Amino acid sequence: MGRMLIEAVQQSDDLVLASVFDRVGSPFIGRDAGELVAQPCGVIMTDDVAAAIAAADCVIDFTLPEGSLGHLEVARQLGKAMVIGTTGFNAEQKGQIQRAAESIPVVFAPNMAVGVNAVFKLLEVAARILDQGYDIEVIEAHHRLKVDAPSGTALRMGEIVAAELGRDLEQCAIYGREGVTGKRKDETIGFSTIRGGDVVGDHTVLFAGIGERIEITHKSGSRMPYALGALRGARFLAGREKGLFDMQDVLGLR
Ligand SMILES: NC(=O)C1=CN([C@@H]2O[C@H](COP(=O)(O)OP(=O)(O)OC[C@H]3O[C@@H](n4cnc5c(N)ncnc54)[C@H](OP(=O)(O)O)[C@@H]3O)[C@@H](O)[C@H]2O)C=CC1
Ligand SMILES: O=C(O)C1=N[C@H](C(=O)O)C[C@H](O)C1
């Protein structure tokens, strides 16, 4: 995602790449960040997180939960806005993001793509209509390098459907099945994960009834929509003092 974000900022008319940072020891430190997308731009990659964040109005972070939380703390100390695309946070870590957003503005969303956020709205409608007699399963597929499962997007889809049906996802989620599982329980929401090759990201929510099935599917063909969504998030935060937002807020879908 780092490469995608550099390319997306370079192609935008209104945003400036202020700095790019990576881990201590990364082979890219000291090199022109634009080289990563074959467009040198004079921004030298650094491992000095505080200096990099100080040089920007908004931090965009797609790393790992521990990395994002470290960067968030620096952004909070420096009073900078932050867009967090990282997934795989636990409840305690999400609480840390919520607390930081009491003093800085944060967009935190498991999927920045406009199409996926449209699907989130469609799922609210589908769940309202299909509230009786349909078994709900969330199926996702991603590339072999993805480290968290189910995807943040799949979990958000489950949360949306569960909320619409008055269920608590923590109580009703079933993550994969194996062995003699017994019959399916009515109120459960199942999650299935596929990992392989270079699948960018596919998500389906299946409403399986008796005699019919409804599938709501999104398929990503490129990672650019995630980067463009993150840039929309950064623009949305400009001029805001504090608060926690997601892409539904950014896109006016709330
Ligand atoms: N919200 C959305 O729309 C999207 C979210 N994502 C999420 O974004 C995250 C990143 O995905 P992706 O780009 O594919 O992952 P990659 O592994 O390709 O990239 C993550 C980068 O973050 C670096 N990193 C990890 N920890 C730290 C740290 N503590 N400090 C500095 N740098 C760090 C990694 O460095 P190193 O290689 O040295 O570990 C790596 O360069 C995932 O959680 C993914 O699920 C992805 C796409 C869209
Ligand atoms: O790791 C990825 O690639 C993606 N991660 C996000 C997620 O976990 O939902 C968003 C998208 O599916 C791509």
PDB file of C-alpha atoms and ligand atoms in Angstrom:
ATOM      1  CA  MET A   1       0.000   0.000   0.000  1.00  0.00           C
ATOM      2  CA  GLY A   2       2.945   2.337   0.587  1.00  0.00           C
ATOM      3  CA  ARG A   3       3.787   2.314  -3.122  1.00  0.00           C
ATOM      4  CA  MET A   4       0.139   2.849  -4.069  1.00  0.00           C
ATOM      5  CA  LEU A   5      -0.139   5.820  -1.729  1.00  0.00           C
ATOM      6  CA  ILE A   6       3.039   7.452  -3.062  1.00  0.00           C
ATOM      7  CA  GLU A   7       1.729   7.047  -6.614  1.00  0.00           C
ATOM      8  CA  ALA A   8      -1.748   8.331  -5.731  1.00  0.00           C
ATOM      9  CA  VAL A   9      -0.369  11.451  -3.998  1.00  0.00           C
ATOM     10  CA  GLN A  10       1.988  12.124  -6.914  1.00  0.00           C
ATOM     11  CA  GLN A  11      -0.945  11.944  -9.322  1.00  0.00           C
ATOM     12  CA  SER A  12      -3.192  14.221  -7.264  1.00  0.00           C
ATOM     13  CA  ASP A  13      -3.553  17.928  -8.045  1.00  0.00           C
ATOM     14  CA  ASP A  14      -4.086  19.118  -4.489  1.00  0.00           C
ATOM     15  CA  LEU A  15      -1.924  16.954  -2.189  1.00  0.00           C
ATOM     16  CA  VAL A  16       1.807  17.084  -1.545  1.00  0.00           C
ATOM     17  CA  LEU A  17       3.986  14.167  -0.425  1.00  0.00           C
ATOM     18  CA  ALA A  18       5.599  15.767   2.634  1.00  0.00           C
ATOM     19  CA  SER A  19       7.559  12.757   3.895  1.00  0.00           C
ATOM     20  CA  VAL A  20       7.762   8.962   3.736  1.00  0.00           C
ATOM     21  CA  PHE A  21       8.954   6.800   6.618  1.00  0.00           C
ATOM     22  CA  ASP A  22       9.753   3.135   7.065  1.00  0.00           C
ATOM     23  CA  ARG A  23      11.211   0.906   9.747  1.00  0.00           C
ATOM     24  CA  VAL A  24      14.728   1.324  11.126  1.00  0.00           C
ATOM     25  CA  GLY A  25      16.916  -0.954   8.991  1.00  0.00           C
ATOM     26  CA  SER A  26      14.692  -0.803   5.911  1.00  0.00           C
ATOM     27  CA  PRO A  27      16.808  -0.893   2.725  1.00  0.00           C
ATOM     28  CA  PHE A  28      14.792   2.072   1.413  1.00  0.00           C
ATOM     29  CA  ILE A  29      15.978   4.559   4.061  1.00  0.00           C
ATOM     30  CA  GLY A  30      17.947   7.373   2.425  1.00  0.00           C
ATOM     31  CA  ARG A  31      16.501   6.683  -1.021  1.00  0.00           C
ATOM     32  CA  ASP A  32      14.094   8.820  -3.026  1.00  0.00           C
ATOM     33  CA  ALA A  33      10.578   7.578  -2.178  1.00  0.00           C
ATOM     34  CA  GLY A  34       9.468   8.200  -5.749  1.00  0.00           C
ATOM     35  CA  GLU A  35      11.898   5.525  -6.952  1.00  0.00           C
ATOM     36  CA  LEU A  36       9.452   2.956  -5.568  1.00  0.00           C
ATOM     37  CA  VAL A  37       7.014   3.955  -8.294  1.00  0.00           C
ATOM     38  CA  ALA A  38       9.654   4.877 -10.891  1.00  0.00           C
ATOM     39  CA  GLN A  39       8.976   8.605 -10.452  1.00  0.00           C
ATOM     40  CA  PRO A  40      11.724  10.219  -8.307  1.00  0.00           C
ATOM     41  CA  CYS A  41      10.290  13.183  -6.400  1.00  0.00           C
ATOM     42  CA  GLY A  42      13.017  14.412  -4.044  1.00  0.00           C
ATOM     43  CA  VAL A  43      11.365  13.084  -0.865  1.00  0.00           C
ATOM     44  CA  ILE A  44      14.004  11.013   0.903  1.00  0.00           C
ATOM     45  CA  MET A  45      12.713   8.055   2.908  1.00  0.00           C
ATOM     46  CA  THR A  46      13.522   8.284   6.595  1.00  0.00           C
ATOM     47  CA  ASP A  47      13.311   6.146   9.728  1.00  0.00           C
ATOM     48  CA  ASP A  48      12.849   9.291  11.863  1.00  0.00           C
ATOM     49  CA  VAL A  49       9.105   8.936  12.475  1.00  0.00           C
ATOM     50  CA  ALA A  50       8.760  12.113  14.555  1.00  0.00           C
ATOM     51  CA  ALA A  51      10.496  14.290  11.944  1.00  0.00           C
ATOM     52  CA  ALA A  52       8.454  12.705   9.137  1.00  0.00           C
ATOM     53  CA  ILE A  53       5.157  13.282  10.924  1.00  0.00           C
ATOM     54  CA  ALA A  54       6.156  16.811  11.988  1.00  0.00           C
ATOM     55  CA  ALA A  55       6.679  17.690   8.307  1.00  0.00           C
ATOM     56  CA  ALA A  56       3.093  16.720   7.318  1.00  0.00           C
ATOM     57  CA  ASP A  57      -0.468  17.852   8.030  1.00  0.00           C
ATOM     58  CA  CYS A  58      -1.828  14.300   7.899  1.00  0.00           C
ATOM     59  CA  VAL A  59      -0.274  10.853   8.355  1.00  0.00           C
ATOM     60  CA  ILE A  60      -1.561   7.962   6.229  1.00  0.00           C
ATOM     61  CA  ASP A  61      -0.680   4.621   7.767  1.00  0.00           C
ATOM     62  CA  PHE A  62      -1.112   1.103   6.387  1.00  0.00           C
ATOM     63  CA  THR A  63       1.314  -1.047   8.421  1.00  0.00           C
ATOM     64  CA  LEU A  64       0.623  -3.436  11.319  1.00  0.00           C
ATOM     65  CA  PRO A  65      -1.400  -2.692  14.486  1.00  0.00           C
ATOM     66  CA  GLU A  66       1.685  -2.115  16.661  1.00  0.00           C
ATOM     67  CA  GLY A  67       3.230   0.181  14.034  1.00  0.00           C
ATOM     68  CA  SER A  68       0.028   2.183  13.534  1.00  0.00           C
ATOM     69  CA  LEU A  69      -0.411   2.667  17.281  1.00  0.00           C
ATOM     70  CA  GLY A  70       3.172   3.891  17.661  1.00  0.00           C
ATOM     71  CA  HIS A  71       2.713   6.343  14.790  1.00  0.00           C
ATOM     72  CA  LEU A  72      -0.655   7.413  16.203  1.00  0.00           C
ATOM     73  CA  GLU A  73       0.957   8.345  19.496  1.00  0.00           C
ATOM     74  CA  VAL A  74       3.500  10.539  17.685  1.00  0.00           C
ATOM     75  CA  ALA A  75       0.697  12.131  15.623  1.00  0.00           C
ATOM     76  CA  ARG A  76      -1.239  12.790  18.833  1.00  0.00           C
ATOM     77  CA  GLN A  77       1.760  14.432  20.505  1.00  0.00           C
ATOM     78  CA  LEU A  78       2.327  16.625  17.438  1.00  0.00           C
ATOM     79  CA  GLY A  79      -1.383  17.397  16.925  1.00  0.00           C
ATOM     80  CA  LYS A  80      -1.508  15.902  13.401  1.00  0.00           C
ATOM     81  CA  ALA A  81      -4.451  14.260  11.616  1.00  0.00           C
ATOM     82  CA  MET A  82      -4.211  10.568  10.778  1.00  0.00           C
ATOM     83  CA  VAL A  83      -5.786   8.096   8.346  1.00  0.00           C
ATOM     84  CA  ILE A  84      -5.431   4.481   9.520  1.00  0.00           C
ATOM     85  CA  GLY A  85      -6.035   1.688   7.002  1.00  0.00           C
ATOM     86  CA  THR A  86      -4.340  -1.080   8.966  1.00  0.00           C
ATOM     87  CA  THR A  87      -6.514  -4.051   9.991  1.00  0.00           C
ATOM     88  CA  GLY A  88      -6.165  -6.743  12.652  1.00  0.00           C
ATOM     89  CA  PHE A  89      -6.534  -4.544  15.761  1.00  0.00           C
ATOM     90  CA  ASN A  90      -7.921  -6.145  18.930  1.00  0.00           C
ATOM     91  CA  ALA A  91     -10.568  -4.455  21.074  1.00  0.00           C
ATOM     92  CA  GLU A  92      -8.023  -2.894  23.415  1.00  0.00           C
ATOM     93  CA  GLN A  93      -6.065  -1.442  20.496  1.00  0.00           C
ATOM     94  CA  LYS A  94      -9.261  -0.040  18.944  1.00  0.00           C
ATOM     95  CA  GLY A  95      -9.868   1.648  22.309  1.00  0.00           C
ATOM     96  CA  GLN A  96      -6.460   3.338  22.016  1.00  0.00           C
ATOM     97  CA  ILE A  97      -7.465   4.754  18.608  1.00  0.00           C
ATOM     98  CA  GLN A  98     -10.742   6.010  20.070  1.00  0.00           C
ATOM     99  CA  ARG A  99      -8.895   7.741  22.904  1.00  0.00           C
ATOM    100  CA  ALA A 100      -6.354   9.371  20.586  1.00  0.00           C
ATOM    101  CA  ALA A 101      -9.252  10.709  18.505  1.00  0.00           C
ATOM    102  CA  GLU A 102     -10.363  12.720  21.525  1.00  0.00           C
ATOM    103  CA  SER A 103      -7.486  15.077  20.735  1.00  0.00           C
ATOM    104  CA  ILE A 104      -6.729  14.640  16.994  1.00  0.00           C
ATOM    105  CA  PRO A 105      -8.920  13.875  13.960  1.00  0.00           C
ATOM    106  CA  VAL A 106      -8.669  10.262  12.749  1.00  0.00           C
ATOM    107  CA  VAL A 107     -10.200   8.334   9.849  1.00  0.00           C
ATOM    108  CA  PHE A 108     -10.030   4.620  10.703  1.00  0.00           C
ATOM    109  CA  ALA A 109     -11.582   2.209   8.216  1.00  0.00           C
ATOM    110  CA  PRO A 110     -10.880  -1.418   7.262  1.00  0.00           C
ATOM    111  CA  ASN A 111     -11.574  -0.678   3.629  1.00  0.00           C
ATOM    112  CA  MET A 112     -11.150   2.717   1.941  1.00  0.00           C
ATOM    113  CA  ALA A 113     -12.575   1.703  -1.451  1.00  0.00           C
ATOM    114  CA  VAL A 114     -15.767   3.541  -2.433  1.00  0.00           C
ATOM    115  CA  GLY A 115     -17.270   0.337  -3.864  1.00  0.00           C
ATOM    116  CA  VAL A 116     -16.817  -1.596  -0.649  1.00  0.00           C
ATOM    117  CA  ASN A 117     -18.384   1.234   1.323  1.00  0.00           C
ATOM    118  CA  ALA A 118     -21.342   1.181  -1.050  1.00  0.00           C
ATOM    119  CA  VAL A 119     -21.633  -2.563  -0.355  1.00  0.00           C
ATOM    120  CA  PHE A 120     -21.674  -1.818   3.382  1.00  0.00           C
ATOM    121  CA  LYS A 121     -24.832   0.265   2.786  1.00  0.00           C
ATOM    122  CA  LEU A 122     -26.384  -2.433   0.587  1.00  0.00           C
ATOM    123  CA  LEU A 123     -25.808  -4.945   3.374  1.00  0.00           C
ATOM    124  CA  GLU A 124     -27.841  -2.845   5.800  1.00  0.00           C
ATOM    125  CA  VAL A 125     -30.777  -2.951   3.401  1.00  0.00           C
ATOM    126  CA  ALA A 126     -30.358  -6.666   2.620  1.00  0.00           C
ATOM    127  CA  ALA A 127     -30.161  -7.617   6.296  1.00  0.00           C
ATOM    128  CA  ARG A 128     -33.290  -5.596   7.089  1.00  0.00           C
ATOM    129  CA  ILE A 129     -35.258  -7.394   4.374  1.00  0.00           C
ATOM    130  CA  LEU A 130     -33.765 -10.859   4.912  1.00  0.00           C
ATOM    131  CA  ASP A 131     -34.087 -10.828   8.695  1.00  0.00           C
ATOM    132  CA  GLN A 132     -35.904 -14.184   8.997  1.00  0.00           C
ATOM    133  CA  GLY A 133     -35.103 -17.584   7.471  1.00  0.00           C
ATOM    134  CA  TYR A 134     -31.694 -16.799   5.948  1.00  0.00           C
ATOM    135  CA  ASP A 135     -28.340 -18.184   7.093  1.00  0.00           C
ATOM    136  CA  ILE A 136     -25.582 -15.590   6.795  1.00  0.00           C
ATOM    137  CA  GLU A 137     -22.021 -16.410   5.777  1.00  0.00           C
ATOM    138  CA  VAL A 138     -19.169 -14.002   4.988  1.00  0.00           C
ATOM    139  CA  ILE A 139     -16.569 -15.355   2.567  1.00  0.00           C
ATOM    140  CA  GLU A 140     -13.331 -13.524   1.760  1.00  0.00           C
ATOM    141  CA  ALA A 141     -10.278 -14.231  -0.397  1.00  0.00           C
ATOM    142  CA  HIS A 142      -6.925 -12.409  -0.361  1.00  0.00           C
ATOM    143  CA  HIS A 143      -3.334 -12.774  -1.569  1.00  0.00           C
ATOM    144  CA  ARG A 144      -0.845 -15.118   0.079  1.00  0.00           C
ATOM    145  CA  LEU A 145       0.961 -12.258   1.911  1.00  0.00           C
ATOM    146  CA  LYS A 146      -1.991 -11.160   4.044  1.00  0.00           C
ATOM    147  CA  VAL A 147      -1.282 -11.730   7.741  1.00  0.00           C
ATOM    148  CA  ASP A 148      -4.669 -11.233   9.437  1.00  0.00           C
ATOM    149  CA  ALA A 149      -7.889 -13.242   9.109  1.00  0.00           C
ATOM    150  CA  PRO A 150     -10.729 -12.787   8.623  1.00  0.00           C
ATOM    151  CA  SER A 151     -10.054  -9.552   6.787  1.00  0.00           C
ATOM    152  CA  GLY A 152     -11.025  -6.307   8.474  1.00  0.00           C
ATOM    153  CA  THR A 153     -13.592  -5.795   5.729  1.00  0.00           C
ATOM    154  CA  ALA A 154     -15.196  -9.207   6.330  1.00  0.00           C
ATOM    155  CA  LEU A 155     -15.425  -8.460  10.033  1.00  0.00           C
ATOM    156  CA  ARG A 156     -17.014  -5.059   9.334  1.00  0.00           C
ATOM    157  CA  MET A 157     -19.526  -6.743   7.016  1.00  0.00           C
ATOM    158  CA  GLY A 158     -20.382  -9.144   9.834  1.00  0.00           C
ATOM    159  CA  GLU A 159     -20.728  -6.254  12.293  1.00  0.00           C
ATOM    160  CA  ILE A 160     -23.052  -4.357   9.957  1.00  0.00           C
ATOM    161  CA  VAL A 161     -25.336  -7.333   9.355  1.00  0.00           C
ATOM    162  CA  ALA A 162     -25.312  -8.349  13.023  1.00  0.00           C
ATOM    163  CA  ALA A 163     -26.167  -4.803  14.150  1.00  0.00           C
ATOM    164  CA  GLU A 164     -29.049  -4.620  11.680  1.00  0.00           C
ATOM    165  CA  LEU A 165     -30.415  -7.933  13.014  1.00  0.00           C
ATOM    166  CA  GLY A 166     -29.956  -6.949  16.666  1.00  0.00           C
ATOM    167  CA  ARG A 167     -27.249  -9.585  17.203  1.00  0.00           C
ATOM    168  CA  ASP A 168     -23.875  -9.237  18.927  1.00  0.00           C
ATOM    169  CA  LEU A 169     -21.157 -10.390  16.517  1.00  0.00           C
ATOM    170  CA  GLU A 170     -18.904 -11.444  19.390  1.00  0.00           C
ATOM    171  CA  GLN A 171     -21.604 -13.887  20.488  1.00  0.00           C
ATOM    172  CA  CYS A 172     -22.765 -15.176  17.107  1.00  0.00           C
ATOM    173  CA  ALA A 173     -19.609 -15.346  14.913  1.00  0.00           C
ATOM    174  CA  ILE A 174     -18.297 -18.749  13.813  1.00  0.00           C
ATOM    175  CA  TYR A 175     -14.760 -18.585  12.394  1.00  0.00           C
ATOM    176  CA  GLY A 176     -14.288 -21.598  10.076  1.00  0.00           C
ATOM    177  CA  ARG A 177     -15.643 -25.110  10.628  1.00  0.00           C
ATOM    178  CA  GLU A 178     -14.024 -28.514  11.010  1.00  0.00           C
ATOM    179  CA  GLY A 179     -15.035 -32.000  12.104  1.00  0.00           C
ATOM    180  CA  VAL A 180     -18.472 -32.942  13.461  1.00  0.00           C
ATOM    181  CA  THR A 181     -19.860 -29.464  13.888  1.00  0.00           C
ATOM    182  CA  GLY A 182     -23.517 -30.349  14.410  1.00  0.00           C
ATOM    183  CA  LYS A 183     -26.305 -28.578  12.548  1.00  0.00           C
ATOM    184  CA  ARG A 184     -25.951 -24.924  11.786  1.00  0.00           C
ATOM    185  CA  LYS A 185     -27.345 -22.684  14.520  1.00  0.00           C
ATOM    186  CA  ASP A 186     -29.901 -20.186  13.213  1.00  0.00           C
ATOM    187  CA  GLU A 187     -28.490 -17.002  14.687  1.00  0.00           C
ATOM    188  CA  THR A 188     -24.837 -17.558  13.801  1.00  0.00           C
ATOM    189  CA  ILE A 189     -22.823 -15.611  11.218  1.00  0.00           C
ATOM    190  CA  GLY A 190     -20.093 -17.724   9.638  1.00  0.00           C
ATOM    191  CA  PHE A 191     -16.738 -16.520   8.275  1.00  0.00           C
ATOM    192  CA  SER A 192     -14.632 -18.364   5.691  1.00  0.00           C
ATOM    193  CA  THR A 193     -11.156 -17.274   4.639  1.00  0.00           C
ATOM    194  CA  ILE A 194      -9.234 -18.122   1.477  1.00  0.00           C
ATOM    195  CA  ARG A 195      -5.571 -17.114   1.026  1.00  0.00           C
ATOM    196  CA  GLY A 196      -3.694 -17.586  -2.222  1.00  0.00           C
ATOM    197  CA  GLY A 197      -1.618 -16.102  -5.015  1.00  0.00           C
ATOM    198  CA  ASP A 198      -2.185 -12.466  -5.845  1.00  0.00           C
ATOM    199  CA  VAL A 199      -5.926 -12.153  -5.124  1.00  0.00           C
ATOM    200  CA  VAL A 200      -6.319  -8.431  -4.378  1.00  0.00           C
ATOM    201  CA  GLY A 201      -9.440  -8.837  -2.229  1.00  0.00           C
ATOM    202  CA  ASP A 202     -12.834 -10.480  -2.750  1.00  0.00           C
ATOM    203  CA  HIS A 203     -15.723 -10.337  -0.290  1.00  0.00           C
ATOM    204  CA  THR A 204     -19.114 -12.031  -0.453  1.00  0.00           C
ATOM    205  CA  VAL A 205     -21.961 -11.996   2.023  1.00  0.00           C
ATOM    206  CA  LEU A 206     -24.255 -14.947   1.392  1.00  0.00           C
ATOM    207  CA  PHE A 207     -27.831 -14.978   2.619  1.00  0.00           C
ATOM    208  CA  ALA A 208     -28.829 -18.652   2.203  1.00  0.00           C
ATOM    209  CA  GLY A 209     -32.538 -19.341   2.452  1.00  0.00           C
ATOM    210  CA  ILE A 210     -34.642 -22.408   1.637  1.00  0.00           C
ATOM    211  CA  GLY A 211     -35.046 -22.468  -2.127  1.00  0.00           C
ATOM    212  CA  GLU A 212     -32.973 -19.342  -2.857  1.00  0.00           C
ATOM    213  CA  ARG A 213     -29.652 -17.663  -2.174  1.00  0.00           C
ATOM    214  CA  ILE A 214     -28.660 -14.018  -2.330  1.00  0.00           C
ATOM    215  CA  GLU A 215     -24.982 -13.141  -2.675  1.00  0.00           C
ATOM    216  CA  ILE A 216     -23.633  -9.616  -2.364  1.00  0.00           C
ATOM    217  CA  THR A 217     -20.086  -9.541  -3.703  1.00  0.00           C
ATOM    218  CA  HIS A 218     -17.299  -7.002  -4.139  1.00  0.00           C
ATOM    219  CA  LYS A 219     -14.110  -7.853  -6.040  1.00  0.00           C
ATOM    220  CA  SER A 220     -11.018  -5.660  -6.099  1.00  0.00           C
ATOM    221  CA  GLY A 221      -8.956  -5.711  -9.286  1.00  0.00           C
ATOM    222  CA  SER A 222      -6.407  -3.155  -8.076  1.00  0.00           C
ATOM    223  CA  ARG A 223      -5.229  -1.641  -4.795  1.00  0.00           C
ATOM    224  CA  MET A 224      -5.515   1.899  -6.182  1.00  0.00           C
ATOM    225  CA  PRO A 225      -9.126   2.387  -4.926  1.00  0.00           C
ATOM    226  CA  TYR A 226      -7.886   1.821  -1.367  1.00  0.00           C
ATOM    227  CA  ALA A 227      -5.192   4.487  -1.822  1.00  0.00           C
ATOM    228  CA  LEU A 228      -7.589   6.953  -3.442  1.00  0.00           C
ATOM    229  CA  GLY A 229     -10.047   6.388  -0.589  1.00  0.00           C
ATOM    230  CA  ALA A 230      -7.288   7.095   1.945  1.00  0.00           C
ATOM    231  CA  LEU A 231      -6.540  10.372   0.148  1.00  0.00           C
ATOM    232  CA  ARG A 232     -10.223  11.291   0.384  1.00  0.00           C
ATOM    233  CA  GLY A 233      -9.933  10.569   4.097  1.00  0.00           C
ATOM    234  CA  ALA A 234      -6.968  12.940   4.403  1.00  0.00           C
ATOM    235  CA  ARG A 235      -8.860  15.722   2.600  1.00  0.00           C
ATOM    236  CA  PHE A 236     -11.888  15.145   4.858  1.00  0.00           C
ATOM    237  CA  LEU A 237      -9.720  15.640   7.955  1.00  0.00           C
ATOM    238  CA  ALA A 238      -8.249  18.964   6.808  1.00  0.00           C
ATOM    239  CA  GLY A 239      -9.489  21.692   9.139  1.00  0.00           C
ATOM    240  CA  ARG A 240     -11.044  19.271  11.650  1.00  0.00           C
ATOM    241  CA  GLU A 241      -9.841  19.486  15.238  1.00  0.00           C
ATOM    242  CA  LYS A 242     -10.554  15.994  16.541  1.00  0.00           C
ATOM    243  CA  GLY A 243     -12.900  13.019  16.314  1.00  0.00           C
ATOM    244  CA  LEU A 244     -13.052   9.449  15.081  1.00  0.00           C
ATOM    245  CA  PHE A 245     -14.464   8.941  11.584  1.00  0.00           C
ATOM    246  CA  ASP A 246     -14.672   6.136   9.056  1.00  0.00           C
ATOM    247  CA  MET A 247     -15.203   6.041   5.292  1.00  0.00           C
ATOM    248  CA  GLN A 248     -18.966   6.163   5.721  1.00  0.00           C
ATOM    249  CA  ASP A 249     -18.453   9.628   7.236  1.00  0.00           C
ATOM    250  CA  VAL A 250     -15.963  10.629   4.536  1.00  0.00           C
ATOM    251  CA  LEU A 251     -18.366   9.577   1.765  1.00  0.00           C
ATOM    252  CA  GLY A 252     -21.433  11.096   3.448  1.00  0.00           C
ATOM    253  CA  LEU A 253     -23.114   7.685   3.795  1.00  0.00           C
ATOM    254  CA  ARG A 254     -23.879   7.870   7.508  1.00  0.00           C
TER     255      ARG A 254
HETATM  256  N1  LIG B   1      -8.178  -0.082   4.781  1.00  0.00           N
HETATM  257  C1  LIG B   1      -7.915  -0.487   3.529  1.00  0.00           C
HETATM  258  O1  LIG B   1      -8.546  -0.043   2.550  1.00  0.00           O
HETATM  259  C2  LIG B   1      -6.796  -1.449   3.307  1.00  0.00           C
HETATM  260  C3  LIG B   1      -6.149  -1.967   4.376  1.00  0.00           C
HETATM  261  N2  LIG B   1      -5.045  -2.738   4.202  1.00  0.00           N
HETATM  262  C4  LIG B   1      -4.346  -3.119   5.420  1.00  0.00           C
HETATM  263  O2  LIG B   1      -3.146  -2.354   5.477  1.00  0.00           O
HETATM  264  C5  LIG B   1      -2.149  -3.084   6.171  1.00  0.00           C
HETATM  265  C6  LIG B   1      -0.883  -3.136   5.335  1.00  0.00           C
HETATM  266  O3  LIG B   1      -1.145  -3.884   4.168  1.00  0.00           O
HETATM  267  P1  LIG B   1      -0.037  -4.082   3.036  1.00  0.00           P
HETATM  268  O4  LIG B   1       0.438  -2.770   2.536  1.00  0.00           O
HETATM  269  O5  LIG B   1      -0.578  -5.070   2.103  1.00  0.00           O
HETATM  270  O6  LIG B   1       1.122  -4.788   3.899  1.00  0.00           O
HETATM  271  P2  LIG B   1       2.675  -4.870   3.591  1.00  0.00           P
HETATM  272  O7  LIG B   1       3.200  -5.911   4.517  1.00  0.00           O
HETATM  273  O8  LIG B   1       2.918  -4.977   2.149  1.00  0.00           O
HETATM  274  O9  LIG B   1       3.198  -3.440   4.031  1.00  0.00           O
HETATM  275  C7  LIG B   1       3.214  -3.030   5.357  1.00  0.00           C
HETATM  276  C8  LIG B   1       4.431  -2.161   5.518  1.00  0.00           C
HETATM  277  O10 LIG B   1       4.424  -1.617   6.825  1.00  0.00           O
HETATM  278  C9  LIG B   1       5.715  -1.760   7.348  1.00  0.00           C
HETATM  279  N3  LIG B   1       5.642  -1.822   8.799  1.00  0.00           N
HETATM  280  C10 LIG B   1       5.112  -2.780   9.563  1.00  0.00           C
HETATM  281  N4  LIG B   1       5.242  -2.466  10.855  1.00  0.00           N
HETATM  282  C11 LIG B   1       5.879  -1.269  10.886  1.00  0.00           C
HETATM  283  C12 LIG B   1       6.313  -0.438  11.917  1.00  0.00           C
HETATM  284  N5  LIG B   1       6.139  -0.770  13.200  1.00  0.00           N
HETATM  285  N6  LIG B   1       6.925   0.726  11.594  1.00  0.00           N
HETATM  286  C13 LIG B   1       7.124   1.069  10.315  1.00  0.00           C
HETATM  287  N7  LIG B   1       6.744   0.310   9.287  1.00  0.00           N
HETATM  288  C14 LIG B   1       6.122  -0.850   9.566  1.00  0.00           C
HETATM  289  C15 LIG B   1       6.224  -3.068   6.769  1.00  0.00           C
HETATM  290  O11 LIG B   1       7.615  -3.138   6.863  1.00  0.00           O
HETATM  291  P3  LIG B   1       8.327  -4.577   6.907  1.00  0.00           P
HETATM  292  O12 LIG B   1       8.109  -5.181   5.559  1.00  0.00           O
HETATM  293  O13 LIG B   1       9.734  -4.231   7.220  1.00  0.00           O
HETATM  294  O14 LIG B   1       7.644  -5.366   7.982  1.00  0.00           O
HETATM  295  C16 LIG B   1       5.738  -2.948   5.352  1.00  0.00           C
HETATM  296  O15 LIG B   1       6.616  -2.163   4.560  1.00  0.00           O
HETATM  297  C17 LIG B   1      -2.766  -4.449   6.487  1.00  0.00           C
HETATM  298  O16 LIG B   1      -3.278  -4.407   7.803  1.00  0.00           O
HETATM  299  C18 LIG B   1      -3.916  -4.556   5.494  1.00  0.00           C
HETATM  300  O17 LIG B   1      -4.946  -5.389   5.926  1.00  0.00           O
HETATM  301  C19 LIG B   1      -4.578  -3.072   2.974  1.00  0.00           C
HETATM  302  C20 LIG B   1      -5.212  -2.616   1.861  1.00  0.00           C
HETATM  303  C21 LIG B   1      -6.400  -1.789   1.944  1.00  0.00           C
HETATM  304  O1  LIG B   2      -4.554  -6.915   3.243  1.00  0.00           O
HETATM  305  C1  LIG B   2      -5.195  -6.560   2.228  1.00  0.00           C
HETATM  306  O2  LIG B   2      -4.790  -6.736   1.077  1.00  0.00           O
HETATM  307  C2  LIG B   2      -6.488  -5.912   2.441  1.00  0.00           C
HETATM  308  N1  LIG B   2      -6.859  -5.652   3.665  1.00  0.00           N
HETATM  309  C3  LIG B   2      -8.049  -5.020   4.066  1.00  0.00           C
HETATM  310  C4  LIG B   2      -8.893  -5.935   4.939  1.00  0.00           C
HETATM  311  O3  LIG B   2      -8.325  -6.669   5.775  1.00  0.00           O
HETATM  312  O4  LIG B   2     -10.109  -5.915   4.826  1.00  0.00           O
HETATM  313  C5  LIG B   2      -8.791  -4.391   2.932  1.00  0.00           C
HETATM  314  C6  LIG B   2      -8.707  -5.121   1.630  1.00  0.00           C
HETATM  315  O5  LIG B   2      -9.539  -6.218   1.675  1.00  0.00           O
HETATM  316  C7  LIG B   2      -7.283  -5.502   1.271  1.00  0.00           C
END
